[in-house]
């Protein structure tokens, strides 16, 4: 088994070779068909999250040990199954739910393993998909994606699920309400792809890159786009909402500027969902959330049930796919650099066996 591993925070990714593991108990060994390169891998690689000012949260303090094989957006083909594994057979193509918890705590028992206090997320706390093989602890984390391409489906495990779970937190939204999405990166495009399955509300996407906004309009033509570099986004949203502001805003960037902008555009009873990990601080006038009855909340990935719902929607509705390009596994470091610079439209996907 050849894996591209992080051996030192901020260092180069290194090729390491190991004996291909044999599944025991309920484990399932997958041959990695596709693995998405996610912006959150950058934070693991660099070793910290910016909190604003000079403050940081260190990834190692969150329990991430090295060496680590990153990659949490994986589709694989079942290579071998443990003696107690059930529900899959050798040769099945499956999407991996990577946000695995301890299986015993109140969060895990209520379908919120992504909130587990002893997380075992694949590609974060346990080895992930920047490798030719991946071990999954239990077949219950594998989803049937018949009819979908591996390189399209892999990113539903993180980008798609995160976008979908954040969208659900803003629902229901009526036709005369407005949902603002900030950031047309991988998550934002996934939200645009699926949003019409959840609401008829007016949807406005803000970004600074015209080509990404064009992709938004191609995916879902009813989504309005605003280039917040050339147009004052606050003014544009206020005009589009008849001066009342947005009922819901999802900030997929979530830095100091976008969070302040989002807060300023919220209408009465509005909800602001903070998703992005770009870092920064938000100062707000404390009476405003009370006077306007606001909800400010975060959203982190999503549950196994939500991923099943999302995959069902994608399978049944034949939605337009977001742009995906595939690359050999050895390109991971270069791609992460491009993700950092905002150069990737849609998703970059590694295909170790192509
Ligand atoms: Zn748990
Ligand atoms: Zn991710």
Short mmCIF file of C-alpha atoms and ligand atoms in Angstrom, two decimals:
data_model
loop_
_atom_site.label_atom_id
_atom_site.label_comp_id
_atom_site.label_asym_id
_atom_site.label_seq_id
_atom_site.Cartn_x
_atom_site.Cartn_y
_atom_site.Cartn_z
CA UNK A 1 0.00 0.00 0.00
CA UNK A 2 1.39 3.39 -1.01
CA UNK A 3 0.21 6.43 0.91
CA UNK A 4 1.02 10.10 0.63
CA UNK A 5 1.49 11.10 4.24
CA UNK A 6 1.84 14.19 6.37
CA UNK A 7 4.79 13.51 8.67
CA UNK A 8 5.40 17.04 9.96
CA UNK A 9 2.89 19.92 10.18
CA UNK A 10 3.80 22.40 7.47
CA UNK A 11 6.32 19.98 5.92
CA UNK A 12 6.18 18.17 2.57
CA UNK A 13 3.79 15.28 1.97
CA UNK A 14 5.88 12.09 1.82
CA UNK A 15 5.35 8.80 0.03
CA UNK A 16 5.32 5.90 2.49
CA UNK A 17 4.92 2.24 1.69
CA UNK A 18 3.21 -0.20 4.06
CA UNK A 19 1.93 -3.75 3.88
CA UNK A 20 -1.65 -3.59 2.64
CA UNK A 21 -3.70 -4.25 5.80
CA UNK A 22 -6.11 -7.19 6.10
CA UNK A 23 -9.56 -6.35 7.44
CA UNK A 24 -10.47 -7.95 10.76
CA UNK A 25 -13.81 -8.00 12.59
CA UNK A 26 -16.25 -5.69 10.85
CA UNK A 27 -13.61 -3.79 8.87
CA UNK A 28 -13.80 -3.28 5.13
CA UNK A 29 -10.75 -2.60 2.93
CA UNK A 30 -11.39 -0.32 -0.05
CA UNK A 31 -9.30 0.27 -3.13
CA UNK A 32 -9.45 4.06 -3.45
CA UNK A 33 -11.14 5.05 -6.72
CA UNK A 34 -11.45 8.79 -6.06
CA UNK A 35 -10.52 11.16 -3.24
CA UNK A 36 -11.46 14.85 -3.20
CA UNK A 37 -8.92 17.48 -2.19
CA UNK A 38 -10.63 19.63 0.44
CA UNK A 39 -9.78 23.07 1.78
CA UNK A 40 -9.86 21.69 5.31
CA UNK A 41 -6.89 19.44 4.43
CA UNK A 42 -4.91 22.67 4.18
CA UNK A 43 -5.52 23.45 7.83
CA UNK A 44 -4.46 19.97 8.89
CA UNK A 45 -1.35 20.28 6.73
CA UNK A 46 -0.44 23.72 8.08
CA UNK A 47 -1.29 22.51 11.59
CA UNK A 48 -3.55 25.32 12.77
CA UNK A 49 -6.69 27.41 12.33
CA UNK A 50 -6.46 31.22 12.46
CA UNK A 51 -8.66 32.60 15.22
CA UNK A 52 -8.02 36.26 14.37
CA UNK A 53 -5.38 38.55 15.85
CA UNK A 54 -2.38 36.36 16.63
CA UNK A 55 -4.45 33.51 18.03
CA UNK A 56 -4.57 30.01 16.60
CA UNK A 57 -6.05 26.61 17.40
CA UNK A 58 -3.45 23.91 16.80
CA UNK A 59 -4.53 20.77 15.00
CA UNK A 60 -2.34 18.60 17.27
CA UNK A 61 -4.24 19.96 20.28
CA UNK A 62 -7.42 18.67 18.67
CA UNK A 63 -5.88 15.18 18.79
CA UNK A 64 -4.43 14.81 15.30
CA UNK A 65 -1.35 12.57 15.37
CA UNK A 66 1.29 12.19 12.66
CA UNK A 67 2.11 10.50 10.39
CA UNK A 68 -1.34 10.93 8.87
CA UNK A 69 -2.80 10.05 5.49
CA UNK A 70 -5.22 12.89 4.79
CA UNK A 71 -8.23 12.68 2.47
CA UNK A 72 -11.80 12.43 3.75
CA UNK A 73 -13.81 12.49 0.50
CA UNK A 74 -13.45 8.93 -0.69
CA UNK A 75 -15.16 6.55 -3.07
CA UNK A 76 -13.62 3.09 -3.16
CA UNK A 77 -14.20 -0.40 -4.46
CA UNK A 78 -14.44 -3.12 -1.82
CA UNK A 79 -11.20 -5.12 -1.95
CA UNK A 80 -11.67 -7.34 1.12
CA UNK A 81 -14.09 -7.68 4.04
CA UNK A 82 -13.51 -8.73 7.63
CA UNK A 83 -15.09 -11.99 8.89
CA UNK A 84 -17.86 -10.11 10.73
CA UNK A 85 -18.55 -7.46 8.07
CA UNK A 86 -21.95 -7.51 6.45
CA UNK A 87 -23.82 -5.54 3.82
CA UNK A 88 -21.07 -5.27 1.21
CA UNK A 89 -19.25 -7.64 -1.11
CA UNK A 90 -15.92 -7.55 -2.88
CA UNK A 91 -16.23 -5.39 -6.01
CA UNK A 92 -18.96 -3.05 -4.67
CA UNK A 93 -18.34 0.66 -5.29
CA UNK A 94 -19.11 2.71 -2.20
CA UNK A 95 -18.98 6.28 -0.86
CA UNK A 96 -17.40 6.54 2.59
CA UNK A 97 -19.01 8.54 5.42
CA UNK A 98 -15.78 9.72 7.08
CA UNK A 99 -17.09 11.55 10.20
CA UNK A 100 -16.92 8.48 12.38
CA UNK A 101 -17.28 8.71 16.17
CA UNK A 102 -16.87 6.34 19.11
CA UNK A 103 -20.25 4.72 18.38
CA UNK A 104 -21.30 4.82 22.04
CA UNK A 105 -21.78 8.41 23.22
CA UNK A 106 -25.05 10.35 23.09
CA UNK A 107 -23.99 12.07 19.86
CA UNK A 108 -23.13 8.84 18.11
CA UNK A 109 -26.32 7.17 19.33
CA UNK A 110 -28.45 10.06 18.01
CA UNK A 111 -26.97 10.23 14.49
CA UNK A 112 -24.54 13.06 15.23
CA UNK A 113 -21.21 11.19 15.10
CA UNK A 114 -19.62 14.33 13.66
CA UNK A 115 -20.06 15.87 17.14
CA UNK A 116 -18.47 12.90 19.00
CA UNK A 117 -16.02 13.90 21.72
CA UNK A 118 -13.73 11.00 20.75
CA UNK A 119 -13.79 11.42 16.98
CA UNK A 120 -12.16 8.92 14.65
CA UNK A 121 -12.81 10.80 11.40
CA UNK A 122 -11.05 9.24 8.45
CA UNK A 123 -8.41 11.48 6.90
CA UNK A 124 -8.31 13.63 10.05
CA UNK A 125 -7.77 11.45 13.12
CA UNK A 126 -7.37 8.13 11.26
CA UNK A 127 -5.75 7.47 7.89
CA UNK A 128 -7.78 8.60 4.89
CA UNK A 129 -7.84 8.46 1.13
CA UNK A 130 -4.54 10.00 -0.06
CA UNK A 131 -3.54 6.38 -0.62
CA UNK A 132 -4.26 3.47 -2.89
CA UNK A 133 -6.12 1.62 -0.09
CA UNK A 134 -8.30 2.72 2.81
CA UNK A 135 -9.57 0.74 5.80
CA UNK A 136 -13.10 1.58 6.98
CA UNK A 137 -14.03 0.27 10.47
CA UNK A 138 -17.57 -0.81 9.61
CA UNK A 139 -19.69 -1.29 6.46
CA UNK A 140 -22.40 0.88 8.04
CA UNK A 141 -20.32 3.91 6.95
CA UNK A 142 -20.46 2.88 3.28
CA UNK A 143 -23.14 4.24 0.94
CA UNK A 144 -24.39 2.78 -2.30
CA UNK A 145 -23.86 5.29 -5.13
CA UNK A 146 -25.02 3.19 -8.10
CA UNK A 147 -25.43 5.40 -11.15
CA UNK A 148 -22.99 8.07 -9.94
CA UNK A 149 -19.39 8.52 -11.06
CA UNK A 150 -16.77 8.00 -8.33
CA UNK A 151 -15.07 11.34 -9.01
CA UNK A 152 -18.40 13.18 -8.75
CA UNK A 153 -19.70 11.30 -5.72
CA UNK A 154 -16.61 11.46 -3.49
CA UNK A 155 -17.01 15.14 -2.64
CA UNK A 156 -20.51 14.61 -1.30
CA UNK A 157 -18.86 13.15 1.83
CA UNK A 158 -17.53 16.55 2.93
CA UNK A 159 -18.23 19.50 0.62
CA UNK A 160 -21.68 18.24 -0.36
CA UNK A 161 -22.68 17.08 3.10
CA UNK A 162 -21.45 20.28 4.76
CA UNK A 163 -23.36 22.42 2.27
CA UNK A 164 -26.50 20.28 2.59
CA UNK A 165 -26.47 20.24 6.40
CA UNK A 166 -25.94 24.03 6.50
CA UNK A 167 -28.83 24.54 4.05
CA UNK A 168 -31.12 22.36 6.14
CA UNK A 169 -30.37 24.50 9.20
CA UNK A 170 -31.88 27.52 7.39
CA UNK A 171 -35.09 25.74 6.37
CA UNK A 172 -37.98 26.18 5.90
CA UNK A 173 -37.72 29.32 3.77
CA UNK A 174 -40.79 30.67 1.95
CA UNK A 175 -40.85 31.82 -1.65
CA UNK A 176 -40.85 35.51 -0.62
CA UNK A 177 -37.76 35.12 1.58
CA UNK A 178 -34.10 35.41 0.64
CA UNK A 179 -31.19 33.09 1.26
CA UNK A 180 -27.72 34.55 0.72
CA UNK A 181 -24.77 32.24 0.12
CA UNK A 182 -21.26 33.64 0.51
CA UNK A 183 -18.43 31.94 -1.40
CA UNK A 184 -18.74 29.93 -4.62
CA UNK A 185 -15.93 27.50 -3.83
CA UNK A 186 -16.53 23.74 -3.60
CA UNK A 187 -19.04 24.02 -0.75
CA UNK A 188 -20.90 26.95 -2.26
CA UNK A 189 -21.27 25.18 -5.60
CA UNK A 190 -22.57 22.06 -3.87
CA UNK A 191 -25.14 24.24 -2.08
CA UNK A 192 -26.17 25.82 -5.38
CA UNK A 193 -26.51 22.39 -6.97
CA UNK A 194 -29.00 21.14 -4.39
CA UNK A 195 -30.71 24.29 -3.05
CA UNK A 196 -33.76 24.10 -5.32
CA UNK A 197 -34.63 20.69 -3.85
CA UNK A 198 -35.10 22.45 -0.50
CA UNK A 199 -36.66 25.85 -1.17
CA UNK A 200 -38.23 28.22 -3.70
CA UNK A 201 -36.83 31.25 -1.84
CA UNK A 202 -34.80 33.87 -3.67
CA UNK A 203 -31.16 32.73 -3.56
CA UNK A 204 -28.25 35.13 -4.00
CA UNK A 205 -24.63 33.98 -4.27
CA UNK A 206 -21.82 36.43 -3.45
CA UNK A 207 -18.26 35.87 -4.64
CA UNK A 208 -15.37 37.93 -6.00
CA UNK A 209 -14.61 35.67 -8.99
CA UNK A 210 -16.71 36.11 -12.13
CA UNK A 211 -15.87 32.68 -13.54
CA UNK A 212 -17.10 30.97 -10.35
CA UNK A 213 -20.28 33.05 -10.46
CA UNK A 214 -20.78 31.96 -14.05
CA UNK A 215 -20.53 28.33 -12.91
CA UNK A 216 -23.20 29.11 -10.29
CA UNK A 217 -25.59 30.41 -12.97
CA UNK A 218 -24.92 27.37 -15.16
CA UNK A 219 -25.63 24.94 -12.30
CA UNK A 220 -28.86 26.61 -11.15
CA UNK A 221 -29.96 29.52 -13.37
CA UNK A 222 -32.50 30.78 -10.81
CA UNK A 223 -29.71 31.68 -8.36
CA UNK A 224 -28.79 35.38 -8.60
CA UNK A 225 -25.11 36.24 -8.50
CA UNK A 226 -23.35 39.33 -7.21
CA UNK A 227 -19.65 40.05 -7.62
CA UNK A 228 -18.91 41.66 -4.28
CA UNK A 229 -15.70 43.17 -5.63
CA UNK A 230 -17.41 45.25 -8.30
CA UNK A 231 -20.77 45.85 -6.56
CA UNK A 232 -21.50 46.79 -2.94
CA UNK A 233 -22.91 43.43 -1.73
CA UNK A 234 -24.78 44.94 1.21
CA UNK A 235 -26.58 47.37 -1.08
CA UNK A 236 -27.30 44.64 -3.63
CA UNK A 237 -28.87 42.35 -1.02
CA UNK A 238 -30.89 45.15 0.56
CA UNK A 239 -32.23 46.14 -2.86
CA UNK A 240 -33.05 42.55 -3.77
CA UNK A 241 -34.96 42.09 -0.50
CA UNK A 242 -36.94 45.33 -0.67
CA UNK A 243 -34.89 46.69 2.23
CA UNK A 244 -35.80 43.97 4.76
CA UNK A 245 -32.57 41.97 4.59
CA UNK A 246 -31.97 38.24 4.22
CA UNK A 247 -33.91 35.58 6.11
CA UNK A 248 -30.87 33.30 6.04
CA UNK A 249 -27.20 33.62 5.21
CA UNK A 250 -24.69 30.81 4.93
CA UNK A 251 -21.09 31.99 5.06
CA UNK A 252 -18.87 29.40 3.38
CA UNK A 253 -15.87 31.75 3.71
CA UNK A 254 -16.45 33.03 7.24
CA UNK A 255 -13.52 35.41 7.65
CA UNK A 256 -13.68 38.73 9.49
CA UNK A 257 -15.00 40.62 6.45
CA UNK A 258 -17.60 38.13 5.24
CA UNK A 259 -18.94 37.42 8.74
CA UNK A 260 -19.37 41.15 9.41
CA UNK A 261 -21.07 41.55 6.03
CA UNK A 262 -23.37 38.58 6.70
CA UNK A 263 -24.38 39.95 10.10
CA UNK A 264 -25.12 43.37 8.60
CA UNK A 265 -27.44 41.91 5.94
CA UNK A 266 -29.64 39.80 8.23
CA UNK A 267 -33.32 40.69 8.38
CA UNK A 268 -35.63 40.16 11.36
CA UNK A 269 -35.77 36.53 12.57
CA UNK A 270 -32.75 35.92 10.35
CA UNK A 271 -30.37 33.02 10.75
CA UNK A 272 -26.66 33.21 10.02
CA UNK A 273 -24.82 29.90 9.60
CA UNK A 274 -21.04 30.07 9.91
CA UNK A 275 -19.31 27.30 7.96
CA UNK A 276 -15.97 28.41 6.49
CA UNK A 277 -12.70 28.10 8.39
CA UNK A 278 -10.85 31.04 6.86
CA UNK A 279 -10.38 32.60 10.29
CA UNK A 280 -10.89 35.95 11.93
CA UNK A 281 -13.01 37.64 14.59
CA UNK A 282 -16.51 39.10 14.50
CA UNK A 283 -17.53 42.13 16.59
CA UNK A 284 -21.27 42.69 16.86
CA UNK A 285 -23.50 45.19 18.59
CA UNK A 286 -25.04 43.08 21.34
CA UNK A 287 -28.59 44.51 21.26
CA UNK A 288 -29.03 43.66 17.58
CA UNK A 289 -29.52 39.86 17.87
CA UNK A 290 -32.08 40.50 20.63
CA UNK A 291 -33.96 43.26 18.85
CA UNK A 292 -34.06 41.36 15.56
CA UNK A 293 -34.57 37.91 17.10
CA UNK A 294 -31.54 36.55 15.26
CA UNK A 295 -29.92 33.14 15.32
CA UNK A 296 -26.17 32.92 14.83
CA UNK A 297 -24.88 29.40 14.65
CA UNK A 298 -22.15 27.21 13.22
CA UNK A 299 -22.37 24.06 11.16
CA UNK A 300 -19.75 21.30 10.96
CA UNK A 301 -20.04 18.59 8.27
CA UNK A 302 -23.25 16.57 8.76
CA UNK A 303 -24.68 13.26 9.86
CA UNK A 304 -24.76 9.85 8.21
CA UNK A 305 -28.53 10.18 7.72
CA UNK A 306 -28.03 13.56 6.02
CA UNK A 307 -25.43 12.06 3.68
CA UNK A 308 -27.91 9.30 2.75
CA UNK A 309 -30.58 11.94 2.08
CA UNK A 310 -28.20 13.94 -0.08
CA UNK A 311 -27.07 10.92 -2.10
CA UNK A 312 -30.74 9.98 -2.68
CA UNK A 313 -31.50 13.49 -3.95
CA UNK A 314 -28.51 13.46 -6.28
CA UNK A 315 -29.37 9.99 -7.61
CA UNK A 316 -33.07 10.66 -8.15
CA UNK A 317 -33.06 14.23 -9.38
CA UNK A 318 -30.25 13.99 -11.91
CA UNK A 319 -28.86 17.39 -10.87
CA UNK A 320 -26.24 19.09 -13.00
CA UNK A 321 -22.82 17.97 -11.77
CA UNK A 322 -20.37 20.50 -10.36
CA UNK A 323 -17.12 20.81 -12.35
CA UNK A 324 -14.57 18.16 -11.36
CA UNK A 325 -11.05 17.53 -12.62
CA UNK A 326 -9.08 14.38 -11.80
CA UNK A 327 -5.37 14.08 -11.05
CA UNK A 328 -2.84 11.44 -10.00
CA UNK A 329 -2.32 11.02 -6.25
CA UNK A 330 1.16 12.58 -6.49
CA UNK A 331 -0.42 15.93 -7.41
CA UNK A 332 -2.02 16.34 -3.96
CA UNK A 333 0.43 18.93 -2.62
CA UNK A 334 0.26 21.06 -5.76
CA UNK A 335 -3.55 20.90 -5.74
CA UNK A 336 -3.74 21.94 -2.09
CA UNK A 337 -1.64 24.95 -3.02
CA UNK A 338 -4.07 25.81 -5.83
CA UNK A 339 -7.01 25.40 -3.45
CA UNK A 340 -5.27 27.79 -1.06
CA UNK A 341 -4.95 30.38 -3.80
CA UNK A 342 -8.60 29.97 -4.77
CA UNK A 343 -7.65 28.73 -8.25
CA UNK A 344 -9.80 25.59 -8.28
CA UNK A 345 -13.33 25.88 -9.67
CA UNK A 346 -15.48 23.03 -8.39
CA UNK A 347 -13.48 20.12 -7.06
CA UNK A 348 -10.02 18.63 -7.64
CA UNK A 349 -10.14 14.84 -7.23
CA UNK A 350 -7.29 12.35 -6.89
CA UNK A 351 -7.61 9.01 -8.67
CA UNK A 352 -4.80 6.79 -7.28
CA UNK A 353 -5.45 3.83 -9.59
CA UNK A 354 -6.15 5.70 -12.85
ZN1 LIG B 1 -19.22 9.18 20.08
ZN1 LIG B 2 -13.54 18.50 3.77
#
